[in-house]
Tab-separated table of C-alpha atoms in Angstrom:
chain	number	residue	atom	x	y	z
A	1	UNK	CA	6.514	1.508	16.475
A	2	UNK	CA	3.364	-0.198	17.704
A	3	UNK	CA	2.036	-3.100	16.154
A	4	UNK	CA	-0.523	-1.580	14.019
A	5	UNK	CA	-1.996	-1.915	10.535
A	6	UNK	CA	-2.989	0.386	7.633
A	7	UNK	CA	-5.194	-0.664	4.860
A	8	UNK	CA	-4.341	1.671	2.027
A	9	UNK	CA	-6.518	1.684	-1.292
A	10	UNK	CA	-8.239	4.123	-3.286
A	11	UNK	CA	-11.815	3.150	-2.189
A	12	UNK	CA	-12.715	1.021	-5.401
A	13	UNK	CA	-14.383	-2.327	-4.071
A	14	UNK	CA	-11.531	-4.589	-6.110
A	15	UNK	CA	-8.801	-2.984	-4.479
A	16	UNK	CA	-10.033	-2.372	-0.656
A	17	UNK	CA	-11.785	-5.998	-0.478
A	18	UNK	CA	-8.945	-8.216	-0.967
A	19	UNK	CA	-7.054	-5.446	1.254
A	20	UNK	CA	-9.449	-5.505	4.159
A	21	UNK	CA	-9.827	-9.760	3.848
A	22	UNK	CA	-5.841	-9.778	4.286
A	23	UNK	CA	-6.115	-7.444	7.030
A	24	UNK	CA	-9.233	-9.496	8.585
A	25	UNK	CA	-6.963	-12.838	8.316
A	26	UNK	CA	-4.249	-11.439	10.195
A	27	UNK	CA	-6.461	-10.217	13.097
A	28	UNK	CA	-7.484	-13.806	13.464
A	29	UNK	CA	-3.672	-14.498	14.264
A	30	UNK	CA	-3.356	-11.528	16.848
A	31	UNK	CA	-2.636	-8.455	14.839
A	32	UNK	CA	-5.020	-5.658	15.739
A	33	UNK	CA	-7.734	-4.171	13.872
A	34	UNK	CA	-6.666	-2.155	10.585
A	35	UNK	CA	-7.386	1.511	10.301
A	36	UNK	CA	-8.631	1.857	6.437
A	37	UNK	CA	-7.341	5.045	4.803
A	38	UNK	CA	-8.471	5.826	1.214
A	39	UNK	CA	-5.804	7.740	-0.548
A	40	UNK	CA	-7.470	9.267	-3.877
A	41	UNK	CA	-4.652	10.798	-6.068
A	42	UNK	CA	-5.550	15.030	-6.946
A	43	UNK	CA	-6.717	15.255	-10.361
A	44	UNK	CA	-3.293	16.144	-11.919
A	45	UNK	CA	-1.891	13.684	-10.089
A	46	UNK	CA	-4.168	10.604	-10.911
A	47	UNK	CA	-2.753	10.241	-15.082
A	48	UNK	CA	0.556	10.184	-13.635
A	49	UNK	CA	2.201	7.094	-14.901
A	50	UNK	CA	3.743	4.884	-11.925
A	51	UNK	CA	7.303	5.849	-12.614
A	52	UNK	CA	6.696	9.393	-11.903
A	53	UNK	CA	5.545	8.393	-8.367
A	54	UNK	CA	8.525	7.243	-7.762
A	55	UNK	CA	10.778	10.275	-8.791
A	56	UNK	CA	12.793	11.550	-5.839
A	57	UNK	CA	13.199	13.332	-3.271
A	58	UNK	CA	10.349	11.490	-1.274
A	59	UNK	CA	10.117	13.637	1.748
A	60	UNK	CA	7.651	13.471	4.847
A	61	UNK	CA	4.840	15.911	4.225
A	62	UNK	CA	5.869	16.067	0.665
A	63	UNK	CA	5.999	13.855	-2.409
A	64	UNK	CA	4.426	11.370	-3.346
A	65	UNK	CA	2.175	12.442	-0.370
A	66	UNK	CA	1.102	15.594	-1.724
A	67	UNK	CA	-0.257	13.777	-4.823
A	68	UNK	CA	-3.036	12.438	-2.928
A	69	UNK	CA	-6.274	14.576	-2.166
A	70	UNK	CA	-5.772	14.245	1.575
A	71	UNK	CA	-2.267	14.289	2.255
A	72	UNK	CA	-2.965	14.735	6.140
A	73	UNK	CA	-4.026	11.055	6.300
A	74	UNK	CA	-0.231	9.849	6.050
A	75	UNK	CA	0.536	11.510	9.500
A	76	UNK	CA	2.731	10.003	11.952
A	77	UNK	CA	2.694	7.409	13.748
A	78	UNK	CA	2.940	5.438	11.118
A	79	UNK	CA	1.715	1.888	11.542
A	80	UNK	CA	4.128	-1.261	11.326
A	81	UNK	CA	2.607	-3.023	8.669
A	82	UNK	CA	0.892	-1.228	5.664
A	83	UNK	CA	-1.406	-3.453	3.294
A	84	UNK	CA	-1.988	-1.574	-0.092
A	85	UNK	CA	-3.997	-2.391	-3.115
A	86	UNK	CA	-3.938	-1.120	-6.652
A	87	UNK	CA	-1.525	1.036	-8.343
A	88	UNK	CA	-3.184	4.512	-6.863
A	89	UNK	CA	-2.297	3.442	-3.236
A	90	UNK	CA	0.850	1.716	-4.001
A	91	UNK	CA	3.496	4.900	-4.373
A	92	UNK	CA	2.142	5.881	-0.644
A	93	UNK	CA	3.373	2.406	0.708
A	94	UNK	CA	6.392	2.357	-1.149
A	95	UNK	CA	7.176	5.505	0.586
A	96	UNK	CA	6.217	4.796	3.649
A	97	UNK	CA	8.414	1.931	3.841
A	98	UNK	CA	11.617	4.009	2.144
A	99	UNK	CA	10.929	6.988	4.471
A	100	UNK	CA	10.811	4.772	7.731
A	101	UNK	CA	14.098	2.985	7.110
A	102	UNK	CA	12.309	-0.414	6.773
A	103	UNK	CA	10.149	0.097	9.936
A	104	UNK	CA	7.086	0.273	8.213
A	105	UNK	CA	6.563	-3.164	6.457
A	106	UNK	CA	4.511	-2.816	3.394
A	107	UNK	CA	2.524	-5.501	1.583
A	108	UNK	CA	1.057	-4.755	-2.056
A	109	UNK	CA	-1.778	-6.431	-3.003
A	110	UNK	CA	-2.005	-6.422	-7.190
A	111	UNK	CA	0.719	-5.216	-9.616
A	112	UNK	CA	2.207	-1.712	-8.505
A	113	UNK	CA	3.940	-1.521	-11.548
A	114	UNK	CA	6.806	0.266	-9.590
A	115	UNK	CA	9.102	-3.011	-9.123
A	116	UNK	CA	8.279	-5.666	-6.306
A	117	UNK	CA	11.872	-4.258	-4.541
A	118	UNK	CA	9.635	-1.251	-3.241
A	119	UNK	CA	7.763	-3.734	-0.826
A	120	UNK	CA	8.623	-6.526	1.809
A	121	UNK	CA	5.877	-8.397	-0.508
A	122	UNK	CA	3.754	-8.435	-3.334
A	123	UNK	CA	0.703	-10.779	-3.322
A	124	UNK	CA	-0.374	-10.547	-7.246
A	125	UNK	CA	-2.781	-12.903	-9.426
A	126	UNK	CA	-0.659	-15.742	-10.887
A	127	UNK	CA	-1.789	-14.590	-14.540
A	128	UNK	CA	0.601	-11.299	-14.116
A	129	UNK	CA	3.581	-13.741	-14.403
A	130	UNK	CA	5.376	-12.010	-12.062
A	131	UNK	CA	7.970	-14.065	-9.716
A	132	UNK	CA	10.499	-14.068	-7.186
A	133	UNK	CA	11.190	-14.443	-3.632
A	134	UNK	CA	9.153	-11.575	-2.190
A	135	UNK	CA	6.189	-12.611	-4.632
A	136	UNK	CA	3.051	-14.424	-3.495
A	137	UNK	CA	0.869	-15.688	-6.726
A	138	UNK	CA	-2.425	-16.624	-5.823
A	139	UNK	CA	-5.111	-17.894	-8.291
A	140	UNK	CA	-8.596	-15.933	-7.799
A	141	UNK	CA	-8.488	-12.511	-5.395
A	142	UNK	CA	-8.502	-12.607	-1.364
A	143	UNK	CA	-11.680	-12.536	0.128
A	144	UNK	CA	-13.226	-12.199	3.679
A	145	UNK	CA	-14.095	-15.848	5.087
A	146	UNK	CA	-18.116	-15.740	5.343
A	147	UNK	CA	-19.049	-15.832	9.242
């Protein structure tokens, strides 16, 4: 698996901005530039609660990827690292991690409401009150450094 990075968001600025900021910080440390993928749920899938996205069986080319408007964006080869932000992209990131057998590392920005065990790390606002070994609480929001 190559050392590639995907930024996976629903395209909303409040989700995409922090994910791009983290990808930029990683790039400054030698990681490759991230490929930005926008994962918008299909109209019927958008109102589903987070728990519905975790119902098995997850499978390549199937659920939960089929719940997105363009499931082809999840085609292999998968990245080494996926940075997802927001609840709408979290199920896909968690599925990539699980279906890869852990080869894809998943870092979720903002509370996914799926449970931290589905990700390698959660970067969440301190006010969410989440804690644990893989939880990174932050004050404020991730932002790009000025040039």
